[in-house]
Every structure is written in C-alpha cells, then in structure tokens.
Coordinates of C-alpha atoms in Angstrom, one line a residue:
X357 CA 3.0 212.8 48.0
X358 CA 3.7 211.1 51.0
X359 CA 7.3 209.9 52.3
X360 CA 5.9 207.3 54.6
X361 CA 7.3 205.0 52.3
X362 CA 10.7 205.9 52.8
X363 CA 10.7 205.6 56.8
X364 CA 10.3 201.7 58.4
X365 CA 7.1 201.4 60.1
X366 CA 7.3 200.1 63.8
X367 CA 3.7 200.2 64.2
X368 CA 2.9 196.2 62.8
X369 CA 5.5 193.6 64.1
X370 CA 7.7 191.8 61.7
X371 CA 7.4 188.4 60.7
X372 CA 10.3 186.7 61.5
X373 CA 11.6 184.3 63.6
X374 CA 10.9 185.4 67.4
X375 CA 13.9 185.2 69.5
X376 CA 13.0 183.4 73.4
X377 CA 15.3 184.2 75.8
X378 CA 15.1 182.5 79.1
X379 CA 16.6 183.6 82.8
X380 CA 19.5 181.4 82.1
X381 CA 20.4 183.0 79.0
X382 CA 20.1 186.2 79.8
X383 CA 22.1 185.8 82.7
X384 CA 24.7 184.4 81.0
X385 CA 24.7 187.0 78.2
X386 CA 25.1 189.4 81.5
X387 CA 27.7 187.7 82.7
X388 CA 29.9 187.5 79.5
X389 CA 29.0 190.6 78.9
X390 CA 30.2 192.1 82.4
X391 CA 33.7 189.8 82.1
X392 CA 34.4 191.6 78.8
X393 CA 33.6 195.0 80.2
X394 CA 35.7 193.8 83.7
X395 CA 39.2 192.5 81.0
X396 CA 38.8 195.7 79.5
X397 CA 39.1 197.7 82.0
X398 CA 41.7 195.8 83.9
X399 CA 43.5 195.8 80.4
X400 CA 43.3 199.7 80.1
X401 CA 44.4 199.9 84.4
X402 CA 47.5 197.6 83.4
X403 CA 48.7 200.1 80.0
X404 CA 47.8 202.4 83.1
X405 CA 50.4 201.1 85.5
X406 CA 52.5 200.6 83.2
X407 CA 52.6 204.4 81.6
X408 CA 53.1 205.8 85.2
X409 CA 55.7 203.4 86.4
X410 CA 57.7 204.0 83.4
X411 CA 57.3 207.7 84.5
X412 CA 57.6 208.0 87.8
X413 CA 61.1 205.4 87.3
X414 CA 62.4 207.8 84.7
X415 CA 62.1 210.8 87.4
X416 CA 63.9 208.6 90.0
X417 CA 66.6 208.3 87.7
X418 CA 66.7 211.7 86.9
X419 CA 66.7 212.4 90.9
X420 CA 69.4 210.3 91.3
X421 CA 71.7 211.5 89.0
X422 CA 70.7 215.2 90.7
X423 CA 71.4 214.2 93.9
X424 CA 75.1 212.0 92.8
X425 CA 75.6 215.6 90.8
X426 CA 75.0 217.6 94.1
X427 CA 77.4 215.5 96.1
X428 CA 80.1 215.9 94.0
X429 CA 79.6 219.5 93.3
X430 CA 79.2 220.0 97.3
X431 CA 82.7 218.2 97.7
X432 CA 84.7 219.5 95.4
X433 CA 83.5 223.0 96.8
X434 CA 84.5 221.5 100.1
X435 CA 88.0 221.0 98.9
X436 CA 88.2 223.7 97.1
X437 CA 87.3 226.3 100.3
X438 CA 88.9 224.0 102.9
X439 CA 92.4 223.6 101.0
X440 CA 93.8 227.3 101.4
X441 CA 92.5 227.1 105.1
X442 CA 94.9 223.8 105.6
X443 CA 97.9 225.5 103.3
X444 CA 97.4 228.5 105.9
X445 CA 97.5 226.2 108.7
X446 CA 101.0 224.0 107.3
X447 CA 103.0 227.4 106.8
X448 CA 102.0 229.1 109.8
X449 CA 100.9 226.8 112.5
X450 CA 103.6 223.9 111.8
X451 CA 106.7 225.7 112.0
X452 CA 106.0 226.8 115.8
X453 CA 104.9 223.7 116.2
X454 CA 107.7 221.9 114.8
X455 CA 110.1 223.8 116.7
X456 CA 108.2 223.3 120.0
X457 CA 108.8 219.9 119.3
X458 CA 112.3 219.5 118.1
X459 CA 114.0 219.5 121.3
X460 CA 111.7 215.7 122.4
X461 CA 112.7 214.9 118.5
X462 CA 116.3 215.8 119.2
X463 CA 116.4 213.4 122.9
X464 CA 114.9 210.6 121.0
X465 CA 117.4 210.7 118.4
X466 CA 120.4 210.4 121.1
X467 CA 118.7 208.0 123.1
X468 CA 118.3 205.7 120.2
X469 CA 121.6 206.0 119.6
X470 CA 122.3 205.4 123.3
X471 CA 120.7 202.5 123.2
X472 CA 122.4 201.1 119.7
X473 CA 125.9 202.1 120.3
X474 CA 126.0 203.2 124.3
X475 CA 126.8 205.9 126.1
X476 CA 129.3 207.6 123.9
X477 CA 129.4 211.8 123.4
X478 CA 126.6 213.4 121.4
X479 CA 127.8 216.9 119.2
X480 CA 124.6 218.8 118.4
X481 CA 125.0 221.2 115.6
X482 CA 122.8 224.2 115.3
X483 CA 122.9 227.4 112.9
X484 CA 124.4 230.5 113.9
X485 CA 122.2 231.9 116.9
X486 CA 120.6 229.3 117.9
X487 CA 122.4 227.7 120.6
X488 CA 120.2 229.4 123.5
X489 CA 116.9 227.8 121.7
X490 CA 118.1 224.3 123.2
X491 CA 118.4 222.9 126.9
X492 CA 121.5 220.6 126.2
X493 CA 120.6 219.4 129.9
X494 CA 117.7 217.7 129.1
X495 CA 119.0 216.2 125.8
X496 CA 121.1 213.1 126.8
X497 CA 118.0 212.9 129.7
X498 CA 121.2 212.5 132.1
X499 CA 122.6 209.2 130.5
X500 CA 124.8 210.9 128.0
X501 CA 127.1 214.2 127.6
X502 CA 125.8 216.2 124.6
X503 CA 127.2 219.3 123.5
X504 CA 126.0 222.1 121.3
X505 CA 128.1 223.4 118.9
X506 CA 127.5 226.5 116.3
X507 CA 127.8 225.6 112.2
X508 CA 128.0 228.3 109.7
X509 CA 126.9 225.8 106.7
X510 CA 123.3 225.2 108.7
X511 CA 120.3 227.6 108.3
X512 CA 118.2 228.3 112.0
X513 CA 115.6 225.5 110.9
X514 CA 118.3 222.6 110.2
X515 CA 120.3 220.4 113.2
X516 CA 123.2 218.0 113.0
X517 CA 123.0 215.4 115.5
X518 CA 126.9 214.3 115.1
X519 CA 128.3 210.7 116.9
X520 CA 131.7 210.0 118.3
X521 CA 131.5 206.7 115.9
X522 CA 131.1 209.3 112.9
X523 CA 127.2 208.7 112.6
X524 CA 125.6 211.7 111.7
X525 CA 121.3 212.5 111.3
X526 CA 120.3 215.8 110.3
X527 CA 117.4 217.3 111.2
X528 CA 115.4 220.1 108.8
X529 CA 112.5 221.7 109.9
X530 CA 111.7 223.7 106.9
X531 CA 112.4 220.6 104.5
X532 CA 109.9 218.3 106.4
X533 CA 107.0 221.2 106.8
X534 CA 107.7 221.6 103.0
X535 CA 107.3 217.8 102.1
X536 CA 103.6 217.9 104.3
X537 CA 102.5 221.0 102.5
X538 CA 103.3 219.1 99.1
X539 CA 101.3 215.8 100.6
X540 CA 98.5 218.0 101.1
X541 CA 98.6 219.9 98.2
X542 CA 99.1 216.8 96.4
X543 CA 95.7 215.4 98.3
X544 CA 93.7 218.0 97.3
X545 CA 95.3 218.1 93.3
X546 CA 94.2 214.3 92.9
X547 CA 91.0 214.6 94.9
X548 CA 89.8 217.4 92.8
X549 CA 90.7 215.2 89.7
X550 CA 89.1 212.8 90.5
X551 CA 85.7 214.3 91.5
X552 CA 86.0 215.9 88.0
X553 CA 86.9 212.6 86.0
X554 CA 83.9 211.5 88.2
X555 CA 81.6 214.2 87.2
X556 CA 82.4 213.8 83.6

C-alpha cells in the first residue's frame, strides 16, 4: 500500500487563480516590506536606548551619592585630625604669644585713654613678680606718666590698667586664650554635627 496519497503532489500545478505580479508591485511589496523591517528595528534600538539610559543614569546617581559620601567622610576626618593640632596650638603657642603682645595691648589702652580724658597718671597693676616683665617707659609712649604697681589679688597672666578719674580695664591673658580655645572647640563641635546631620 502506497502513502502517496497522504503527501501533496507538487509535480502537476494547481488550478487556481494565477496570481500576476508586475515590477510595480513587487517593488512596492519590497518596499513596505523593508519600512516594516526598518520601524522594527528602530522600535527595538529605541526600548534599546531607553534600557541603557535608564542604567547608565541610575549609576550616575549612585556615583554621586559616593562621591557627596566621600567628601563628607574626607572632611569630617579633616576636622577630626586637624582639631587636636589647633587645641595644641591655642594652649601652647598663644600664651607666649599673648604675652609678647601685651605690652603694644597695654600702650593702646593708655593712649586711648589719653586721648578720651588727656594726659592724666596711668597706675598699672601687675601680679606679684611681674613688674620686671614690663618697660613702663615705653607705655605712656612719652605723653603720659604710668607707674607699675604690684597687686596680691592678680594672678601673673591678669593686669589692671587703673585711671586717676577712677576708670579701671583689666586685662586677663589666660581668660581671653580660654574663650578662643572654646570658639574653636565650639567650631569644630558644630562642624562635626553638622557633617553628621548631613550624612544622615
């Protein structure tokens, strides 16, 4: 038994209508068939885009949040290491340098007074000791008599500067270098806070 009746034959030609295609058609049938294949592709090159630019914006973001992280990390290491460095610096450096400057302090004190009230004595006050750290000459700069006198109640870093008119301004070395070390440990204290509350 044979199964050729189960297989279509190709040998004989059907029938049917015949189908006449001229140029024009089949260019045409080209054509629309090369616009579809062209929108697909440009459709599949957009979803494309679109899938990368997503991406590559997402590791931007993630970039810049790295590099804002980094910043604030490196500057609140930055105040963390320079802060002991500028404590060390306020208690050592300032006091010699606060007392290499108290005797120009000390003339421009009397000569603003010289210049509100006149030429009337000046009484400087100093601690016990510390009558030979000043050079009463060039106080008054020649325009006024100032005398040093010793005062029991005064420690070596405080000065009276004491008026004939009963003015007095005191002077306290280790009181002003402790009110800049708390500014600057103050500084550091709120910029570290805030570098946190910004990190958080």
């Amino acid at each position: 038994m044979s199964v050729s009746h189960l297989l279509e034959d190709f040998g004989t030609l059907s029938r049917g209508d015949t189908v006449e295609m001229t140029e024009v058609l089949l260019e045409e049938e080209r054509l629309e068939a090369f616009e579809k294949g062209y929108q697909a592709g440009w459709d599949d090159s957009v979803k494309a885009q679109e899938g990368q630019a997503g991406h590559v914006s997402a590791e931007f973001a993630r970039a810049v949040e790295d590099i804002d992280f980094t910043q604030q990390e490196a500057f609140r290491t930055l105040l963390d290491g320079v802060r002991p460095l500028i404590m060390q610096i306020v208690e050592t450096v300032l006091p010699t340098v606060a007392r290499d400057t108290l005797a120009p302090r000390l003339s421009e004190i009397i000569m603003q007074q010289v210049a509100l009230h006149g030429r009337r004595p000046v009484l400087v006050c100093v601690a016990p000791g510390q009558t030979a750290a000043l050079d009463v000459a060039d106080l008054g700069e020649g325009q006024v008599s100032v005398s040093v006198e010793e005062d029991a109640t005064l420690s070596p870093d405080q000065l009276q500067v004491r008026f004939d008119d009963g003015a007095e301004q005191e002077i306290d070395l280790q009181d002003t270098i402790a009110r800049i070390a708390a500014a600057i440990d103050t500084y550091f204290t709120t910029a570290i806070a805030d570098e946190q509350r910004k990190s958080a």
